PDB file of C-alpha atoms and ligand atoms in Angstrom:
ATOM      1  CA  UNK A   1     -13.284   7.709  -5.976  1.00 98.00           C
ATOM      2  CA  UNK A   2      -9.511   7.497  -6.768  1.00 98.00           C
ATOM      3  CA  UNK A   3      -6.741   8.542  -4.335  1.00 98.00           C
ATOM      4  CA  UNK A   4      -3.567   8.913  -5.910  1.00 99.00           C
ATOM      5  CA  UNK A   5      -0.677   9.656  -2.889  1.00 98.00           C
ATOM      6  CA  UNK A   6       2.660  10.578  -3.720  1.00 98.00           C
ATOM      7  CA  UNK A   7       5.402  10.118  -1.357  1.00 98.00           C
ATOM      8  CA  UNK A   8       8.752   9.533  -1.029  1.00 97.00           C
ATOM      9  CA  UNK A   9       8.075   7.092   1.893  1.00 97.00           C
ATOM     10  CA  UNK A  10       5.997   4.420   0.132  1.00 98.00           C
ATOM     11  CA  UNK A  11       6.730   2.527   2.944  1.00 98.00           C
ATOM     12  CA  UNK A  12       4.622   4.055   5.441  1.00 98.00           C
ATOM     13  CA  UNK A  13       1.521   3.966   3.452  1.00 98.00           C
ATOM     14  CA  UNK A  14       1.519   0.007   2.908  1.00 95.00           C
ATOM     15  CA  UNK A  15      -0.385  -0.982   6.181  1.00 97.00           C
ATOM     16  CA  UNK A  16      -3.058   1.573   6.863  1.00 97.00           C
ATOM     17  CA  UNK A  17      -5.056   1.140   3.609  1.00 97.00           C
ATOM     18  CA  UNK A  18      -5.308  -2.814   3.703  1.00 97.00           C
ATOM     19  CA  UNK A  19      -7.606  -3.374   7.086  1.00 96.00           C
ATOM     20  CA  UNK A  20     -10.714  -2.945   8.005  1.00 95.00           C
ATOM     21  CA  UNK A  21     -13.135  -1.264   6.521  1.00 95.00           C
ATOM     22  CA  UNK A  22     -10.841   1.047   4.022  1.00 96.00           C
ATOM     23  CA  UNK A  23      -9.390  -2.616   2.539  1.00 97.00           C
ATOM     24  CA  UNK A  24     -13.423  -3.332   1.841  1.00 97.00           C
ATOM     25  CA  UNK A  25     -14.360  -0.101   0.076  1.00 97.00           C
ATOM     26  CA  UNK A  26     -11.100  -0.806  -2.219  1.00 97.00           C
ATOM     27  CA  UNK A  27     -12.602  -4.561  -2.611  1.00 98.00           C
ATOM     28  CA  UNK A  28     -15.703  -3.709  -3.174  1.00 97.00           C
ATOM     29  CA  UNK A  29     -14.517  -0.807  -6.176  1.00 98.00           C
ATOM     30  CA  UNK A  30     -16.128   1.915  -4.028  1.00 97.00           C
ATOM     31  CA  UNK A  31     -12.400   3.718  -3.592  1.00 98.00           C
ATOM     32  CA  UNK A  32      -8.999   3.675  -5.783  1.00 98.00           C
ATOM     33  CA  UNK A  33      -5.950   4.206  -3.626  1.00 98.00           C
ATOM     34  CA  UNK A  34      -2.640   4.387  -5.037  1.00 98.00           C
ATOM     35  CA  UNK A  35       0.707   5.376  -3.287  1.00 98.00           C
ATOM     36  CA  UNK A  36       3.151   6.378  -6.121  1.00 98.00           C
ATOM     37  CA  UNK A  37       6.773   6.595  -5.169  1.00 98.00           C
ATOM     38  CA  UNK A  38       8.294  10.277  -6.033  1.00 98.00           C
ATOM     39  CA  UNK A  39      11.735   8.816  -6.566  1.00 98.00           C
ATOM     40  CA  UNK A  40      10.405   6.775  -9.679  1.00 98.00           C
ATOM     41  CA  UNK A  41      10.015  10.313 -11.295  1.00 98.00           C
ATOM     42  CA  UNK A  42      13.386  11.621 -10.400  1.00 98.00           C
ATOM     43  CA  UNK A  43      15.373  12.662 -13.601  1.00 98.00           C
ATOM     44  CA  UNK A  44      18.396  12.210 -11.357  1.00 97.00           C
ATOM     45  CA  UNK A  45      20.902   9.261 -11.926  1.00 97.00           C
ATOM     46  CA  UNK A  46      20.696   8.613  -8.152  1.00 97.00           C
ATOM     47  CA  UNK A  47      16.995   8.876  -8.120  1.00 98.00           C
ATOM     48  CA  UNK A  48      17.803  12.130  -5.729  1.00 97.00           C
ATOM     49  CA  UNK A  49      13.884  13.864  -4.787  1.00 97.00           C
ATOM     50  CA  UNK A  50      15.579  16.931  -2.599  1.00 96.00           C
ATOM     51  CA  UNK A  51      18.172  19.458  -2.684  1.00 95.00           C
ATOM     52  CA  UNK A  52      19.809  22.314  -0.763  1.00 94.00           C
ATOM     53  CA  UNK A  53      17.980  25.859  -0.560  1.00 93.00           C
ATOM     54  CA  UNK A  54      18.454  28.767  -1.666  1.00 94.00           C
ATOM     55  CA  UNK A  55      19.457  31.718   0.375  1.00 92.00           C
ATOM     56  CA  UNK A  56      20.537  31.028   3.903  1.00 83.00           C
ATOM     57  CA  UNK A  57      18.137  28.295   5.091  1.00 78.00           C
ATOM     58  CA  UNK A  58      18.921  25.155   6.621  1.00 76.00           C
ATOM     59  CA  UNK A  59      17.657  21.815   5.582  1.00 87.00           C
ATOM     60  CA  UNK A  60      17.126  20.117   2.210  1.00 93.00           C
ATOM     61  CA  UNK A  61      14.325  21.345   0.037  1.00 96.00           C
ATOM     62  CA  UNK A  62      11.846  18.918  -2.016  1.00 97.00           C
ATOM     63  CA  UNK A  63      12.778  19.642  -5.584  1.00 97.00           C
ATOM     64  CA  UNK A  64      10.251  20.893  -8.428  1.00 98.00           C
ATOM     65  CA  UNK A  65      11.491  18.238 -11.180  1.00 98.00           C
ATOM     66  CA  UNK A  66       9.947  15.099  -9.721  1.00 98.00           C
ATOM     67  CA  UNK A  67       7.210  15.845  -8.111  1.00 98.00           C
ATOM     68  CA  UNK A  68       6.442  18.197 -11.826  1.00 98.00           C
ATOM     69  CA  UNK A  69       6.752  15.184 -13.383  1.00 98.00           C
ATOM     70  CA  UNK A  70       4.876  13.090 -11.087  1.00 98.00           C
ATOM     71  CA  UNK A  71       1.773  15.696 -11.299  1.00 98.00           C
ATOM     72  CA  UNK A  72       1.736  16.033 -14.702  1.00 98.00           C
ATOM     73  CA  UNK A  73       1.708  12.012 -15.708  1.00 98.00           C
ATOM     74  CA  UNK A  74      -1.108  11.817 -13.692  1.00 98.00           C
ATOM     75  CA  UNK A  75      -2.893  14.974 -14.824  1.00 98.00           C
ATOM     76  CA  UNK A  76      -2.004  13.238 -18.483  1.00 98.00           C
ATOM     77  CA  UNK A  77      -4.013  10.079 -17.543  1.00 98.00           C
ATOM     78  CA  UNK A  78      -7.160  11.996 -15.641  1.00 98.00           C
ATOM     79  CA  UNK A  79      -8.816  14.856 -14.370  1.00 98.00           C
ATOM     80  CA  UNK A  80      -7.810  15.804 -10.944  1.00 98.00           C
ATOM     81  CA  UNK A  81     -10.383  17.867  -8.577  1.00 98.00           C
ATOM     82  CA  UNK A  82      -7.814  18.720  -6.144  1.00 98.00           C
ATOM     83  CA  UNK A  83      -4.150  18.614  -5.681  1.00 98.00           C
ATOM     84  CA  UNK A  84      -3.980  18.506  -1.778  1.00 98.00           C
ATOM     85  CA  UNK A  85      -0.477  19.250  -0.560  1.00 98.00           C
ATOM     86  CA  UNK A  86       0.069  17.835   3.262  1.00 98.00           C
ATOM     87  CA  UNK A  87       1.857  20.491   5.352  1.00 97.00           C
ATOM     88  CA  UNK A  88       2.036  21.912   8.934  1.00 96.00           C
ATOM     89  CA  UNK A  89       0.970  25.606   7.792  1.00 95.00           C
ATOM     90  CA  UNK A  90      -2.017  24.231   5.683  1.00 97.00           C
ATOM     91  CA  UNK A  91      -5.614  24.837   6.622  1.00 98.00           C
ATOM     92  CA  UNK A  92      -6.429  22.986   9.351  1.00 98.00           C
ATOM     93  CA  UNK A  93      -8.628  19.786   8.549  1.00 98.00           C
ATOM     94  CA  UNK A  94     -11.986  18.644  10.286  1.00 96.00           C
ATOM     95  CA  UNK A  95     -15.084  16.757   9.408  1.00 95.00           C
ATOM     96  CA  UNK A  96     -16.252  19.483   6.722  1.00 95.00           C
ATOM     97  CA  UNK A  97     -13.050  19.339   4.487  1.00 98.00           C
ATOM     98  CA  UNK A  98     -13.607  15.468   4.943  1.00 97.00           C
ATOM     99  CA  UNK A  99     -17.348  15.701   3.715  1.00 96.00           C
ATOM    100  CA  UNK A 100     -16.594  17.948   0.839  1.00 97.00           C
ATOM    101  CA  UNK A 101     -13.335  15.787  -0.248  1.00 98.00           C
ATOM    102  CA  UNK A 102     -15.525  12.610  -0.410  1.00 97.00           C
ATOM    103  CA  UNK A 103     -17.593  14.053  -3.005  1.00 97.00           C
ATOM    104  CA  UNK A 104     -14.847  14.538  -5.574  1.00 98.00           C
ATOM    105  CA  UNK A 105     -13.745  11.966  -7.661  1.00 98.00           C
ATOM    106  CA  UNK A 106     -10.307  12.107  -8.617  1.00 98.00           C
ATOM    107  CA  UNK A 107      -7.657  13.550  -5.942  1.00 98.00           C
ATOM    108  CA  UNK A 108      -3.955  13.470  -5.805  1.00 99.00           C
ATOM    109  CA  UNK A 109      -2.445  13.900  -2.356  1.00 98.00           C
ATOM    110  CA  UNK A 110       1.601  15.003  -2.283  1.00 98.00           C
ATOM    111  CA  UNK A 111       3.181  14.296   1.368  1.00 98.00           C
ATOM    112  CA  UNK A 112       5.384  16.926   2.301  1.00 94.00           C
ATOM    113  CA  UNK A 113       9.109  16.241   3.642  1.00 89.00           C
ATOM    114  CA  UNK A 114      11.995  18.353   4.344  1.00 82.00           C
ATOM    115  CA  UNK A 115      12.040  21.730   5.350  1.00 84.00           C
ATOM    116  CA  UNK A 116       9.064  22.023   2.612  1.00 91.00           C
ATOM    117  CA  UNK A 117       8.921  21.753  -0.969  1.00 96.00           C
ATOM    118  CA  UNK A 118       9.967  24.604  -3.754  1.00 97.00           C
ATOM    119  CA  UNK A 119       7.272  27.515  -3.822  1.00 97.00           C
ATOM    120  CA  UNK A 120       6.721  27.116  -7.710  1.00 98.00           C
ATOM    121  CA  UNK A 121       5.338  23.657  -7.070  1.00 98.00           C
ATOM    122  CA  UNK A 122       3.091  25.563  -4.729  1.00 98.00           C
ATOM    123  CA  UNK A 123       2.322  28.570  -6.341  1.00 98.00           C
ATOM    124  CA  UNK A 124       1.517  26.247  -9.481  1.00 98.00           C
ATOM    125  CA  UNK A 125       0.193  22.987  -8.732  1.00 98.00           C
ATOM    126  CA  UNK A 126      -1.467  22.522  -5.661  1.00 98.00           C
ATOM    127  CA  UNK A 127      -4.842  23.419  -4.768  1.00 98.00           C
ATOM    128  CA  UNK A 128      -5.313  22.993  -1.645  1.00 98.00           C
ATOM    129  CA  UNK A 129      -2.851  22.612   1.487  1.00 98.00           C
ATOM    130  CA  UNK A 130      -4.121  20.688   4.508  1.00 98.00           C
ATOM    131  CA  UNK A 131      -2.965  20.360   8.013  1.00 98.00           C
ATOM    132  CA  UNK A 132      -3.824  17.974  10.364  1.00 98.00           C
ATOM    133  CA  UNK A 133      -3.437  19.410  13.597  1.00 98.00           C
ATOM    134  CA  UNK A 134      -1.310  22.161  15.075  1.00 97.00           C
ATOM    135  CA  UNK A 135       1.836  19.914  15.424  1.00 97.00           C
ATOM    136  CA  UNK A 136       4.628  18.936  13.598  1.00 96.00           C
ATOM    137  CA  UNK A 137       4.963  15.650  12.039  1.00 97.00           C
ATOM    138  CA  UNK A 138       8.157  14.290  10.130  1.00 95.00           C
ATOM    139  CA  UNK A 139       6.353  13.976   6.718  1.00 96.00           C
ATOM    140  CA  UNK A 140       3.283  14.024   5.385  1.00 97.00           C
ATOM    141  CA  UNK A 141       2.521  10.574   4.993  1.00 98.00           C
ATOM    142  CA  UNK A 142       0.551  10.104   8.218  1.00 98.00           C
ATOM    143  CA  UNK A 143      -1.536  13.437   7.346  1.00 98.00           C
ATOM    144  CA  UNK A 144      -1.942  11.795   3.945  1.00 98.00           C
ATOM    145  CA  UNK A 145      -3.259   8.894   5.443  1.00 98.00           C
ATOM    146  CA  UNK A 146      -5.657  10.218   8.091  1.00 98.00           C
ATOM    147  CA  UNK A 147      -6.914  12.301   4.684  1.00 98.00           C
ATOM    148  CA  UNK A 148      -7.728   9.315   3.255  1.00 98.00           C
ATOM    149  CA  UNK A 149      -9.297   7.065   5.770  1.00 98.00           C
ATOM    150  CA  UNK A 150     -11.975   9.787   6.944  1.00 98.00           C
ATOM    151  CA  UNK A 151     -13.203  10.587   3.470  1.00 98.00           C
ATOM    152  CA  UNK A 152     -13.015   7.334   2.157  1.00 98.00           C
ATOM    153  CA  UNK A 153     -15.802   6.570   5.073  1.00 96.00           C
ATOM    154  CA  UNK A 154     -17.605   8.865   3.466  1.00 96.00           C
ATOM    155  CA  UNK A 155     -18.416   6.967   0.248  1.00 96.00           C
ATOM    156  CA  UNK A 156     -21.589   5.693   0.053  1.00 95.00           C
ATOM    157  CA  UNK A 157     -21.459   2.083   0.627  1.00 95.00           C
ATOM    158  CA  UNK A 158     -18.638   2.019   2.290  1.00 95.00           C
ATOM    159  CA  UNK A 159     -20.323   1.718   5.603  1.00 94.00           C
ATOM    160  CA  UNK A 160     -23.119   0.022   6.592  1.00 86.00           C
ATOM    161  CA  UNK A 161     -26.444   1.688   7.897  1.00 72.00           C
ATOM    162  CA  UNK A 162     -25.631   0.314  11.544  1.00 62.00           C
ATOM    163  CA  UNK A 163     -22.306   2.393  11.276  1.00 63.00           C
ATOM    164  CA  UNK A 164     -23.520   5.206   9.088  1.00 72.00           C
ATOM    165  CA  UNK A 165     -21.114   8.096   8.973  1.00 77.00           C
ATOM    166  CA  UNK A 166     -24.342  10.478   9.629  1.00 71.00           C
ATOM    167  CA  UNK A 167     -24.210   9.685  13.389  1.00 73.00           C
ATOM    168  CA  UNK A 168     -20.525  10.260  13.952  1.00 78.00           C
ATOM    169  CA  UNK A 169     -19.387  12.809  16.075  1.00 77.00           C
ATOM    170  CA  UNK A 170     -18.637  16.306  14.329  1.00 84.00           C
ATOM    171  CA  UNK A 171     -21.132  15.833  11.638  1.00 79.00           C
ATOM    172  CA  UNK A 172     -23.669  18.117  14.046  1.00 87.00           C
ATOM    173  CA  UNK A 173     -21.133  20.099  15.881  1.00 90.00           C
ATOM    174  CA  UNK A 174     -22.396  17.280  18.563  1.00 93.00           C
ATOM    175  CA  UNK A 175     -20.082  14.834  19.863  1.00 95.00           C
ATOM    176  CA  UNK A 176     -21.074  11.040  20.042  1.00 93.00           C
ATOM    177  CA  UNK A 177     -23.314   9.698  23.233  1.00 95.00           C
ATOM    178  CA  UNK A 178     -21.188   7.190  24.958  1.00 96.00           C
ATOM    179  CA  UNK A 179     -22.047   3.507  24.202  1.00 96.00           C
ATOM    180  CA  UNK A 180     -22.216   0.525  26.393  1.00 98.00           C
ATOM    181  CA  UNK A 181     -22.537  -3.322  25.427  1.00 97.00           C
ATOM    182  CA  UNK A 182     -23.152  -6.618  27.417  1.00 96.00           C
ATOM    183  CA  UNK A 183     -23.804  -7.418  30.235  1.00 98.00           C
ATOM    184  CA  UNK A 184     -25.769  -4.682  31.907  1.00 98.00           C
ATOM    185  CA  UNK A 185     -24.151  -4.959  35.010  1.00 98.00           C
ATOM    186  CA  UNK A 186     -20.397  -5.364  35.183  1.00 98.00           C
ATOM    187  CA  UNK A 187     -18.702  -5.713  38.832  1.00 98.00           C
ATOM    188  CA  UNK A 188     -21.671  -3.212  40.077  1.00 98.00           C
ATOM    189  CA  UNK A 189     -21.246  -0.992  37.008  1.00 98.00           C
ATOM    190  CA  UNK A 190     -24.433  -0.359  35.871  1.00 98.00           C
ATOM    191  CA  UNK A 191     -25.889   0.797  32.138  1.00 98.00           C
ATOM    192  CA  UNK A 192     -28.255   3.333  32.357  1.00 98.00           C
ATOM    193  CA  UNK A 193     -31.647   1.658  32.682  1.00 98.00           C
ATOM    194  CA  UNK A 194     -33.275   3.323  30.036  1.00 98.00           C
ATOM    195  CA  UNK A 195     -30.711   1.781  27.287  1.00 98.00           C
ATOM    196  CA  UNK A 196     -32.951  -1.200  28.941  1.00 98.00           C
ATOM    197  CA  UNK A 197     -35.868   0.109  28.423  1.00 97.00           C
ATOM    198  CA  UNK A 198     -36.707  -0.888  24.941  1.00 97.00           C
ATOM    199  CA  UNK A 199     -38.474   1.882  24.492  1.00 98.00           C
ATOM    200  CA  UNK A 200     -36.912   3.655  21.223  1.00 97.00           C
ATOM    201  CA  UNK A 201     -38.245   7.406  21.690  1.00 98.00           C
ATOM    202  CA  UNK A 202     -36.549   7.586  25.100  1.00 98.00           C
ATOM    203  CA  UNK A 203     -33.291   5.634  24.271  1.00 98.00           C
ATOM    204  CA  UNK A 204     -33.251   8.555  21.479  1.00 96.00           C
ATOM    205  CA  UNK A 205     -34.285  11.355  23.570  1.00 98.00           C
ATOM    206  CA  UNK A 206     -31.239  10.468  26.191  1.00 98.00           C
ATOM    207  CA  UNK A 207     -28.693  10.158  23.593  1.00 97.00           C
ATOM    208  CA  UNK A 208     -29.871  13.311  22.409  1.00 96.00           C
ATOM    209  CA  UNK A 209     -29.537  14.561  25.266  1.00 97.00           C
ATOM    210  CA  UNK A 210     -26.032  13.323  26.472  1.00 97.00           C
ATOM    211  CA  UNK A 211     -24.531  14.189  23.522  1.00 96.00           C
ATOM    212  CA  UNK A 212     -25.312  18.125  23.796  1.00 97.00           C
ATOM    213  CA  UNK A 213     -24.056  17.418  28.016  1.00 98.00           C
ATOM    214  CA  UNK A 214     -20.418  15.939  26.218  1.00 97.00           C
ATOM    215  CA  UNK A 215     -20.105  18.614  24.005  1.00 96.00           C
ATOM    216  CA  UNK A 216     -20.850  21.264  26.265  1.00 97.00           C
ATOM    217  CA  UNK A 217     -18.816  19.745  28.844  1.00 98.00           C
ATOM    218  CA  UNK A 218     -15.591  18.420  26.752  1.00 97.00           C
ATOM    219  CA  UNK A 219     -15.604  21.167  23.797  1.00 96.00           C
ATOM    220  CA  UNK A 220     -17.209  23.929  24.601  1.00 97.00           C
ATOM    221  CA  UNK A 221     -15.987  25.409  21.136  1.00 95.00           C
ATOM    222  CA  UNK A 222     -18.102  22.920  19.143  1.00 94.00           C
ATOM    223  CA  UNK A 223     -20.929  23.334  21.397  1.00 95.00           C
ATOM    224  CA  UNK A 224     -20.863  27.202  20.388  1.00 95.00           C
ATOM    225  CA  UNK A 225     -21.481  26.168  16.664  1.00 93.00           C
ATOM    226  CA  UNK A 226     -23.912  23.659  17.417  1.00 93.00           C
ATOM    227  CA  UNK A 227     -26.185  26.041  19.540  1.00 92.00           C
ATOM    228  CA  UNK A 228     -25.526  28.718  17.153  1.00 89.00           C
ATOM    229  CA  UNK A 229     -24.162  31.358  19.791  1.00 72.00           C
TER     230      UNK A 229
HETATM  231  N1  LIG B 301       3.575  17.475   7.827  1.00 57.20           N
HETATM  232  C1  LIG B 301       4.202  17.703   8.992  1.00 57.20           C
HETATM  233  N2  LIG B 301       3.340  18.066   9.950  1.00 57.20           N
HETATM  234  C2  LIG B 301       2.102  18.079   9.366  1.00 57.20           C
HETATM  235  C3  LIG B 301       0.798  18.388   9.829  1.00 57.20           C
HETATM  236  N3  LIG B 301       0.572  18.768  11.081  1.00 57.20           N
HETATM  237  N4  LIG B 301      -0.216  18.278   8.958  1.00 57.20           N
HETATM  238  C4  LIG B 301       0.005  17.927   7.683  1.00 57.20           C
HETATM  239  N5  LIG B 301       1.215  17.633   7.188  1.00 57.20           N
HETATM  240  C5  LIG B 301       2.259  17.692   8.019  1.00 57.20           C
END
């Protein structure tokens, strides 16, 4: 899969690709990423991305020249599935859009800025406009980025079977069961004794088990979908 970002804070977007297990999946060919800076499309001799808007609004507006031109090189090199526009009044994102996202091949994500970028761009070019959460952020770039990481997850061979993406939380309306490690007995903190147990059946039946008491207990509203009522 290829990830092409566009932002006019390249900056931000140099560390969070290049750990871990995202920097792996980009070793290993499994996922593309590239961060393309929207001033090198600016027709403007002071590489300028924004202006003032129209009408009686406050705040600079991103303007439609660069990031036209930056969308339509890249739709001149490839096929795009989605143009994903990061912005605070976009459809909210969860584990679904993530899923779905992962099985395209070739996205382009633009990071908002500003007070917002000109409709036309909008009304145009973008198919899709995320949100990452019911806040407001000072660009898109972190949006852009927690886009990225949680589909890029997703691609098959990106994790291993240990850490399969099939037993994360959200991917059954179930949170996770909580996890414990060595030693079994910390300071008189105990793990439950049938994580001791060796006996698999159980050890699945009470993760099971705990994960339906988290989810009913910590969001009920996920709980609702899981249970169907
Ligand atoms: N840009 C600013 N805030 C944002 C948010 N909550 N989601 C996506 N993009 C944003």
């Amino acid at each position: 899969m290829r990830i092409d970002i566009i932002t006019v804070l390249p900056e931000i977007l140099e560390s969070p690709f290049n750990h871990s297990i995202i920097k792996r999946a980009k070793e290993k060919g499994l996922a593309e990423i590239i961060i393309h800076n929207l001033r090198d499309y600016s027709e403007d001799k002071h590489r300028k991305v924004d202006d003032y808007s129209f009408g009686k609004g406050a705040g600079m507006v991103m303007a439609i020249q660069p990031i036209e031109k930056a969308i339509e090189t890249l739709k001149s090199e490839r096929e795009y599935d989605e143009i994903i526009f990061t912005t605070p009044d976009g459809n909210l994102f969860n584990q679904k859009v993530a899923n779905s996202l992962s099985l395209k091949k070739n996205i382009i994500i633009l990071c908002g800025h500003y007070k917002g970028i000109d409709q036309r761009i909008r009304d145009h070019y973008i198919t899709m406009e995320i949100s990452v959460g019911d806040y407001v952020l000072t660009g898109g770039e972190l949006a852009a980025a927690i886009i990225t990481d949680s589909v890029v997850r997703l691609l098959p061979g990106v994790l291993s079977d240990e850490t399969s993406a099939l037993t994360d939380s959200f991917q059954d309306n179930l949170l996770s069961p909580p996890v414990y490690t060595r030693p079994a007995e910390y300071k008189g903190m105990k793990v439950p004794d049938v994580l001791l147990s060796g006996n698999d059946k159980l050890v699945d039946d009470w993760k099971h088990d705990q994960a339906i008491e988290r989810t009913k207990k910590l969001r009920p509203d996920l709980y609702r979908k899981f249970s169907g009522s």
